[in-house]
Amino acid sequence: MLTRQAILAEAVNLSSSEGLEALSIAQIAKAVEMSKSGVVGHFGTKQSLQLAVVNRAVTVFQHEVIAPAATVPPGLGRLRALTANWVSYLDREVFPGGCFFTRAAGELDDKEGPVRAAVVTANRAWKATLRRQIMIGVAEGDLRPDTDPHQLVFELVGVMLSLNQSIQLDRDPDAVHRARRALATLLPTQPTRH
Amino acid sequence: MLTRQAILAEAVNLSSSEGLEALSIAQIAKAVEMSKSGVVGHFGTKQSLQLAVVNRAVTVFQHEVIAPAATVPPGLGRLRALTANWVSYLDREVFPGGCFFTRAAGELDDKEGPVRAAVVTANRAWKATLRRQIMIGVAEGDLRPDTDPHQLVFELVGVMLSLNQSIQLDRDPDAVHRARRALATLLPTQPTRH
DNA sequence: CCTACCGATCGGTAGG
DNA sequence: CCTACCGATCGGTAGG
């Protein structure tokens, strides 16, 4: 089990910077100083390994972005915590090469199969988390009553995708600042309660 | 020269759906019913082929998105035309698998070299085009005087990245509607002159 | 967990 | 433009 974790950690890093498709059992084996068949033994096929990698990335994301926001009361406050953690997660490059899911999404667009499905599920769950906090924020009067939760999620995700690209492609030192400004426009800064 | 164009057309399609890295000379050769060395003869190396593909994609993008907006007067009007064409370009899937540049950007994040540089240049030129129209719009009083052009470009790009992902990953039939709503929020709907 | 091997595919070259 | 080949790498298996 310990080696399995070591293999997975290496596989997540490799697939985050080289891509989920380019993930190579041989490369992982070399990185963890093991034979190729030793690696295969833990996962069976490359596809199972890819699925395990996606699940591991989900765990990391939950730990880095979602869990720390759980201490903040639901609604606009938690929504702001979630987006702030999200910016920080991209800024700190928790995954080498930027957001693991953005990268995986781009790669798996066209390829049907369980790996794509796993990424879609993770993405959907994350959007649902955001939407839930938006709905609570609306119900509590901290967000405008005519707020369309799906629409706001769409726009929040846009800010994060733009941030990810600005960091990774443009290497723009102002990227984080821009993202925070955009978020401030989308979300009221001070949760003014009742 | 005709065969070169045929090879390029095939290469653009392949790299748009499979990725610029996964581009395979052998696959292209099969697709255009030619020998591998026949293909190589036109480009020398895989890297030159990739560069030619990027340039070809730039030409397509200019033809589909930029050129049709040239009839509209510069400023907010043209900016709105550019973004509308951009939405249409993603909606019609001019490139199979979504925006060629978004995909390439995600893939080339980490890999230094001329191919990455070409994508960065193309991306920068496009952002500069948007920024120029924003500045004219501000100067003409059609956009708020406190508009930060870089900031607005960042947010416009976010809308398009979110649209691309919604179409390609989520396959959300409301994606285009969401993008248009987001754009309407960012850009005044009626260019009210003087 | 290992070595040793399989068939397939890769980018690229030699020689014509 | 072709055939024929190169060394490298791929995912996966046999047999231990």
Coordinates of C-alpha atoms (C1' of nucleotides) in Angstrom, one line a residue:
Chain A
M1 CA 0.0 0.0 0.0
L2 CA 2.9 2.3 0.7
T3 CA 4.4 1.8 -2.7
R4 CA 1.0 2.2 -4.3
Q5 CA 0.9 5.7 -2.7
A6 CA 4.4 6.5 -3.9
I7 CA 3.5 5.4 -7.5
L8 CA 0.3 7.5 -7.4
A9 CA 2.1 10.5 -6.1
E10 CA 4.6 10.3 -9.0
A11 CA 1.9 9.6 -11.5
V12 CA -0.1 12.6 -10.5
N13 CA 2.9 14.9 -10.9
L14 CA 3.8 13.4 -14.2
S15 CA 0.3 13.6 -15.6
S16 CA -0.1 17.1 -14.3
S17 CA 2.9 18.4 -16.2
E18 CA 2.9 16.0 -19.2
G19 CA -0.7 15.2 -19.5
L20 CA -2.9 12.2 -18.6
E21 CA -2.6 10.7 -22.0
A22 CA 1.2 11.0 -22.1
L23 CA 1.4 9.2 -18.7
S24 CA 3.9 6.4 -19.3
I25 CA 4.2 3.4 -17.1
A26 CA 7.9 3.2 -18.0
Q27 CA 8.5 6.7 -16.9
I28 CA 6.8 6.2 -13.6
A29 CA 8.7 3.0 -13.0
K30 CA 12.0 4.8 -13.5
A31 CA 10.9 7.7 -11.3
V32 CA 10.0 5.4 -8.4
E33 CA 13.0 3.0 -9.2
M34 CA 10.9 0.0 -9.9
S35 CA 10.4 -2.3 -12.8
K36 CA 7.6 -1.6 -15.3
S37 CA 5.8 -4.8 -14.3
G38 CA 6.1 -3.8 -10.7
V39 CA 4.1 -0.7 -11.4
V40 CA 1.6 -2.5 -13.6
G41 CA 1.0 -5.0 -10.8
H42 CA -0.5 -2.3 -8.7
F43 CA -3.0 -1.1 -11.3
G44 CA -3.5 -3.7 -14.0
T45 CA -3.8 -1.4 -16.9
K46 CA -2.9 2.1 -17.9
Q47 CA -6.6 3.1 -17.7
S48 CA -7.0 2.0 -14.2
L49 CA -3.9 4.0 -13.3
Q50 CA -5.4 7.0 -15.0
L51 CA -8.6 6.6 -13.0
A52 CA -6.6 6.3 -9.8
V53 CA -4.7 9.4 -10.7
V54 CA -7.9 11.4 -11.3
N55 CA -9.3 10.2 -7.9
R56 CA -6.1 11.2 -6.2
A57 CA -6.3 14.6 -7.8
V58 CA -9.8 15.0 -6.5
T59 CA -8.6 14.2 -3.0
V60 CA -5.8 16.8 -3.3
F61 CA -8.3 19.4 -4.5
Q62 CA -10.7 18.7 -1.7
H63 CA -7.9 19.0 0.8
E64 CA -6.5 22.2 -0.6
V65 CA -9.6 24.1 -1.7
I66 CA -12.8 22.7 -0.2
A67 CA -11.8 21.5 3.3
P68 CA -10.3 24.7 4.5
A69 CA -13.5 26.6 3.7
A70 CA -15.6 24.2 5.8
T71 CA -15.0 26.3 8.9
V72 CA -16.7 29.3 7.3
P73 CA -20.5 29.4 7.6
P74 CA -22.4 28.3 4.4
G75 CA -23.5 31.0 1.9
L76 CA -21.6 34.0 0.5
G77 CA -18.9 33.7 3.2
R78 CA -18.0 30.2 2.3
L79 CA -18.3 30.9 -1.4
R80 CA -15.7 33.7 -1.0
A81 CA -13.5 31.3 1.0
L82 CA -13.8 28.7 -1.7
T83 CA -12.8 31.1 -4.5
A84 CA -10.0 32.5 -2.4
N85 CA -8.6 29.1 -1.8
W86 CA -9.0 28.3 -5.5
V87 CA -6.9 31.3 -6.5
S88 CA -4.3 30.3 -3.9
Y89 CA -4.3 26.7 -5.2
L90 CA -3.5 28.1 -8.7
D91 CA -1.0 30.6 -7.4
R92 CA 0.9 28.1 -5.3
E93 CA 0.9 25.6 -8.2
V94 CA -0.3 22.8 -6.1
F95 CA 0.0 20.7 -9.2
P96 CA 3.0 21.4 -11.4
G97 CA 1.7 22.8 -14.6
G98 CA -1.4 24.4 -13.3
C99 CA -4.9 23.1 -12.6
F100 CA -4.9 19.3 -13.0
F101 CA -8.6 19.3 -14.0
T102 CA -8.3 22.0 -16.6
R103 CA -5.5 20.2 -18.3
A104 CA -7.3 16.9 -18.1
A105 CA -10.5 18.4 -19.4
G106 CA -8.7 19.8 -22.4
E107 CA -7.1 16.5 -23.2
L108 CA -10.1 14.3 -22.7
D109 CA -12.6 16.5 -24.6
D110 CA -12.8 14.1 -27.5
K111 CA -12.0 10.7 -26.0
E112 CA -15.0 8.9 -24.7
G113 CA -14.5 6.4 -21.8
P114 CA -14.3 6.1 -18.0
V115 CA -11.4 8.5 -17.6
R116 CA -13.3 11.3 -19.3
A117 CA -16.3 10.4 -17.3
A118 CA -14.4 10.6 -14.0
V119 CA -13.2 14.1 -14.9
V120 CA -16.7 15.2 -15.9
T121 CA -18.0 13.9 -12.6
A122 CA -15.3 15.7 -10.6
N123 CA -16.0 18.9 -12.5
R124 CA -19.7 18.6 -12.0
A125 CA -19.4 18.0 -8.3
W126 CA -17.2 21.1 -7.9
K127 CA -19.7 23.3 -9.8
A128 CA -22.5 21.9 -7.7
T129 CA -20.5 22.8 -4.6
L130 CA -20.2 26.4 -5.8
R131 CA -23.9 26.5 -6.9
R132 CA -25.1 25.4 -3.5
Q133 CA -23.3 28.2 -1.7
I134 CA -24.7 30.7 -4.2
M135 CA -28.2 29.5 -3.5
I136 CA -27.7 29.8 0.2
G137 CA -26.3 33.2 -0.3
V138 CA -29.3 34.3 -2.3
A139 CA -31.7 32.8 0.3
E140 CA -29.9 34.7 3.1
G141 CA -30.1 38.0 1.2
D142 CA -26.3 38.3 0.7
L143 CA -26.5 37.9 -3.0
R144 CA -29.0 39.7 -5.3
P145 CA -32.3 37.8 -5.4
D146 CA -32.2 37.7 -9.3
T147 CA -28.9 35.9 -9.2
D148 CA -28.8 32.9 -11.6
P149 CA -26.7 30.3 -9.8
H150 CA -25.7 28.5 -13.0
Q151 CA -24.8 31.8 -14.7
L152 CA -22.6 32.9 -11.7
V153 CA -20.9 29.5 -11.6
F154 CA -20.2 29.9 -15.3
E155 CA -18.6 33.3 -14.8
L156 CA -16.6 32.2 -11.7
V157 CA -15.2 29.3 -13.6
G158 CA -14.2 31.6 -16.4
V159 CA -12.2 33.8 -14.0
M160 CA -10.3 30.7 -12.8
L161 CA -9.7 29.4 -16.3
S162 CA -8.4 32.8 -17.3
L163 CA -6.2 32.9 -14.2
N164 CA -4.8 29.4 -14.9
Q165 CA -3.9 30.4 -18.5
S166 CA -2.4 33.7 -17.4
I167 CA -0.2 32.0 -14.9
Q168 CA 0.8 29.0 -17.0
L169 CA 1.0 30.4 -20.5
D170 CA 1.5 34.2 -20.1
R171 CA 3.4 33.9 -16.8
D172 CA 1.8 37.2 -16.0
P173 CA 2.8 38.4 -12.5
D174 CA -0.4 40.4 -12.3
A175 CA -2.6 37.4 -12.9
V176 CA -3.6 36.8 -9.3
H177 CA -4.4 40.4 -8.8
R178 CA -6.6 40.4 -11.9
A179 CA -8.5 37.3 -10.8
R180 CA -9.1 38.8 -7.3
R181 CA -10.5 42.0 -8.9
A182 CA -12.7 40.0 -11.2
L183 CA -14.0 38.0 -8.2
A184 CA -14.7 41.2 -6.3
T185 CA -16.9 42.3 -9.2
L186 CA -18.8 39.1 -9.2
L187 CA -19.2 38.7 -5.5
P188 CA -20.1 41.4 -3.0
T189 CA -17.0 42.1 -0.9
Q190 CA -18.7 42.4 2.5
P191 CA -21.3 39.8 3.4
T192 CA -23.8 42.3 4.9
R193 CA -26.1 40.3 7.0
H194 CA -29.8 41.3 7.6
Chain B
M1 CA 2.4 23.3 -52.8
L2 CA -1.1 21.8 -53.1
T3 CA 0.0 18.6 -51.3
R4 CA 1.6 20.8 -48.6
Q5 CA -1.8 22.5 -48.1
A6 CA -3.5 19.1 -47.9
I7 CA -1.1 17.8 -45.4
L8 CA -1.5 20.9 -43.3
A9 CA -5.3 20.8 -43.3
E10 CA -5.1 17.2 -42.1
A11 CA -2.5 18.1 -39.5
V12 CA -4.6 20.9 -38.1
N13 CA -7.6 18.7 -37.7
L14 CA -5.6 15.9 -36.1
S15 CA -3.8 18.2 -33.7
S16 CA -7.0 20.0 -32.8
S17 CA -8.7 16.8 -31.7
E18 CA -5.7 14.8 -30.5
G19 CA -3.3 17.5 -29.4
L20 CA -0.2 19.1 -30.9
E21 CA 2.1 16.7 -29.1
A22 CA 0.2 13.7 -30.2
L23 CA 0.5 14.8 -33.8
S24 CA 2.0 11.8 -35.6
I25 CA 3.6 12.0 -39.0
A26 CA 2.6 8.4 -39.6
Q27 CA -1.1 9.2 -38.9
I28 CA -1.0 12.2 -41.2
A29 CA 0.7 10.2 -43.9
K30 CA -2.1 7.5 -43.7
A31 CA -4.8 10.2 -43.8
V32 CA -3.5 11.9 -46.9
E33 CA -2.5 8.5 -48.5
M34 CA 1.2 9.2 -48.7
S35 CA 4.3 7.7 -47.3
K36 CA 5.8 8.9 -44.1
S37 CA 8.9 10.2 -45.8
G38 CA 6.7 12.0 -48.3
V39 CA 5.2 14.0 -45.4
V40 CA 8.5 14.6 -43.8
G41 CA 9.9 15.9 -47.1
H42 CA 7.5 18.9 -46.8
F43 CA 8.4 20.0 -43.3
G44 CA 11.7 18.4 -42.3
T45 CA 10.9 17.7 -38.7
K46 CA 7.9 17.3 -36.5
Q47 CA 8.6 20.6 -34.9
S48 CA 8.5 22.5 -38.1
L49 CA 5.3 20.8 -38.9
Q50 CA 3.9 21.8 -35.5
L51 CA 4.9 25.4 -36.2
A52 CA 3.3 25.3 -39.6
V53 CA 0.1 24.0 -37.9
V54 CA 0.1 26.8 -35.4
N55 CA 0.5 29.4 -38.2
R56 CA -2.3 27.7 -40.2
A57 CA -4.6 27.9 -37.1
V58 CA -3.8 31.6 -36.7
T59 CA -4.9 32.1 -40.3
V60 CA -8.1 30.2 -39.8
F61 CA -8.8 32.2 -36.6
Q62 CA -8.2 35.5 -38.4
H63 CA -10.5 34.5 -41.2
E64 CA -13.3 33.3 -38.9
V65 CA -13.2 35.8 -36.1
I66 CA -11.1 38.9 -36.9
A67 CA -11.7 39.6 -40.6
P68 CA -15.5 39.6 -40.4
A69 CA -15.4 42.3 -37.7
A70 CA -13.3 44.6 -39.8
T71 CA -16.3 46.1 -41.5
V72 CA -17.5 47.4 -38.1
P73 CA -16.1 50.7 -37.0
P74 CA -13.3 50.5 -34.3
G75 CA -14.2 50.7 -30.7
L76 CA -17.0 49.1 -28.7
G77 CA -18.9 48.2 -31.9
R78 CA -16.0 46.2 -33.3
L79 CA -15.3 44.7 -29.8
R80 CA -18.8 43.4 -29.7
A81 CA -18.4 42.0 -33.2
L82 CA -15.2 40.3 -32.3
T83 CA -16.6 38.6 -29.2
A84 CA -19.8 37.6 -31.1
N85 CA -17.6 36.0 -33.8
W86 CA -15.6 34.3 -31.1
V87 CA -18.7 32.8 -29.6
S88 CA -19.8 31.6 -33.0
Y89 CA -16.4 30.2 -33.8
L90 CA -16.6 28.0 -30.6
D91 CA -20.3 27.2 -31.2
R92 CA -19.7 26.0 -34.8
E93 CA -16.6 24.1 -33.7
V94 CA -14.5 25.5 -36.5
F95 CA -11.8 23.3 -35.1
P96 CA -12.9 19.8 -34.1
G97 CA -12.4 19.5 -30.3
G98 CA -12.9 23.2 -29.5
C99 CA -10.5 26.2 -29.5
F100 CA -7.2 25.2 -31.1
F101 CA -5.3 27.7 -29.0
T102 CA -6.8 26.8 -25.7
R103 CA -5.9 23.2 -26.2
A104 CA -2.4 24.0 -27.4
A105 CA -1.9 26.4 -24.5
G106 CA -2.8 23.7 -22.0
E107 CA -0.5 21.2 -23.7
L108 CA 2.5 23.5 -24.1
D109 CA 2.4 25.1 -20.7
D110 CA 5.4 23.3 -19.5
K111 CA 7.4 22.7 -22.6
E112 CA 9.8 25.4 -23.6
G113 CA 10.6 25.9 -27.2
P114 CA 9.6 27.6 -30.5
V115 CA 6.2 25.9 -30.6
R116 CA 5.2 27.2 -27.2
A117 CA 6.6 30.6 -28.2
A118 CA 4.4 30.6 -31.4
V119 CA 1.3 29.9 -29.3
V120 CA 2.2 32.6 -26.8
T121 CA 2.7 35.1 -29.6
A122 CA -0.6 34.3 -31.2
N123 CA -2.4 34.6 -27.9
R124 CA -0.7 37.9 -27.1
A125 CA -1.6 39.3 -30.5
W126 CA -5.2 38.4 -30.0
K127 CA -5.4 39.9 -26.5
A128 CA -3.7 43.1 -28.0
T129 CA -6.4 43.2 -30.6
L130 CA -9.1 43.1 -28.0
R131 CA -7.3 45.7 -25.8
R132 CA -7.0 48.1 -28.7
Q133 CA -10.7 48.1 -29.3
I134 CA -11.4 48.6 -25.6
M135 CA -9.1 51.6 -25.5
I136 CA -10.8 53.2 -28.5
G137 CA -14.2 52.4 -26.8
V138 CA -13.0 54.2 -23.7
A139 CA -11.7 57.2 -25.7
E140 CA -15.0 57.5 -27.5
G141 CA -17.0 57.4 -24.3
D142 CA -18.7 54.1 -25.1
L143 CA -17.0 52.3 -22.2
R144 CA -16.7 53.6 -18.7
P145 CA -13.7 55.9 -18.3
D146 CA -12.3 53.9 -15.4
T147 CA -12.2 50.7 -17.5
D148 CA -8.9 48.9 -17.1
P149 CA -8.2 47.4 -20.6
H150 CA -6.0 44.5 -19.3
Q151 CA -8.6 43.7 -16.7
L152 CA -11.5 43.6 -19.2
V153 CA -9.5 41.4 -21.6
F154 CA -8.8 39.0 -18.7
E155 CA -12.5 38.8 -18.0
L156 CA -13.5 38.4 -21.6
V157 CA -11.0 35.6 -22.1
G158 CA -12.4 34.0 -19.0
V159 CA -15.9 33.9 -20.6
M160 CA -14.5 32.3 -23.7
L161 CA -12.5 29.7 -21.8
S162 CA -15.6 28.8 -19.7
L163 CA -17.6 28.6 -22.9
N164 CA -15.1 26.3 -24.6
Q165 CA -15.0 24.0 -21.6
S166 CA -18.8 24.0 -21.2
I167 CA -19.2 23.0 -24.8
Q168 CA -16.4 20.4 -25.0
L169 CA -16.5 18.9 -21.5
D170 CA -20.0 19.5 -20.2
R171 CA -21.7 19.5 -23.6
D172 CA -24.0 22.0 -22.0
P173 CA -26.7 23.1 -24.6
D174 CA -27.1 26.4 -22.6
A175 CA -23.4 27.2 -22.8
V176 CA -23.7 29.7 -25.7
H177 CA -26.6 31.5 -24.0
R178 CA -24.5 31.8 -20.8
A179 CA -21.5 33.2 -22.6
R180 CA -23.7 35.8 -24.3
R181 CA -25.2 36.8 -21.0
A182 CA -21.8 37.1 -19.5
L183 CA -20.6 39.2 -22.4
A184 CA -23.6 41.5 -22.1
T185 CA -22.7 42.1 -18.5
L186 CA -19.1 43.0 -19.4
L187 CA -19.9 45.1 -22.4
P188 CA -22.7 47.7 -22.7
T189 CA -25.3 46.3 -25.1
Q190 CA -26.0 49.5 -27.0
P191 CA -23.1 51.6 -28.0
T192 CA -24.5 55.0 -27.1
R193 CA -22.5 57.5 -28.9
H194 CA -22.0 61.0 -27.5
Chain C
dC1 C1' 8.2 -7.7 -6.9
dC2 C1' 11.8 -9.3 -11.1
dT3 C1' 13.8 -10.3 -16.2
dA4 C1' 12.8 -11.0 -20.7
dC5 C1' 10.1 -10.7 -24.2
dC6 C1' 5.8 -9.6 -27.6
dG7 C1' 3.9 -6.6 -31.4
dA8 C1' 3.0 -1.8 -32.4
dT9 C1' 4.3 2.8 -33.1
dC10 C1' 7.2 6.7 -32.9
dG11 C1' 10.6 10.4 -35.5
dG12 C1' 13.9 10.3 -38.6
dT13 C1' 17.4 8.7 -42.3
dA14 C1' 19.6 6.3 -46.4
dG15 C1' 19.4 5.5 -50.9
dG16 C1' 17.1 5.9 -54.8
Chain D
dC1 C1' 7.8 11.3 -53.9
dC2 C1' 9.0 5.8 -52.7
dT3 C1' 10.8 1.4 -49.8
dA4 C1' 13.3 -0.2 -46.3
dC5 C1' 15.4 0.4 -42.4
dC6 C1' 17.4 2.6 -37.6
dG7 C1' 17.0 2.9 -32.4
dA8 C1' 13.8 4.2 -29.0
dT9 C1' 9.6 3.8 -26.6
dC10 C1' 5.0 2.3 -25.8
dG11 C1' 1.4 -1.1 -23.0
dG12 C1' 1.2 -5.4 -21.7
dT13 C1' 2.3 -10.5 -20.8
dA14 C1' 4.8 -15.0 -19.6
dG15 C1' 7.1 -17.2 -16.2
dG16 C1' 9.2 -17.1 -12.2

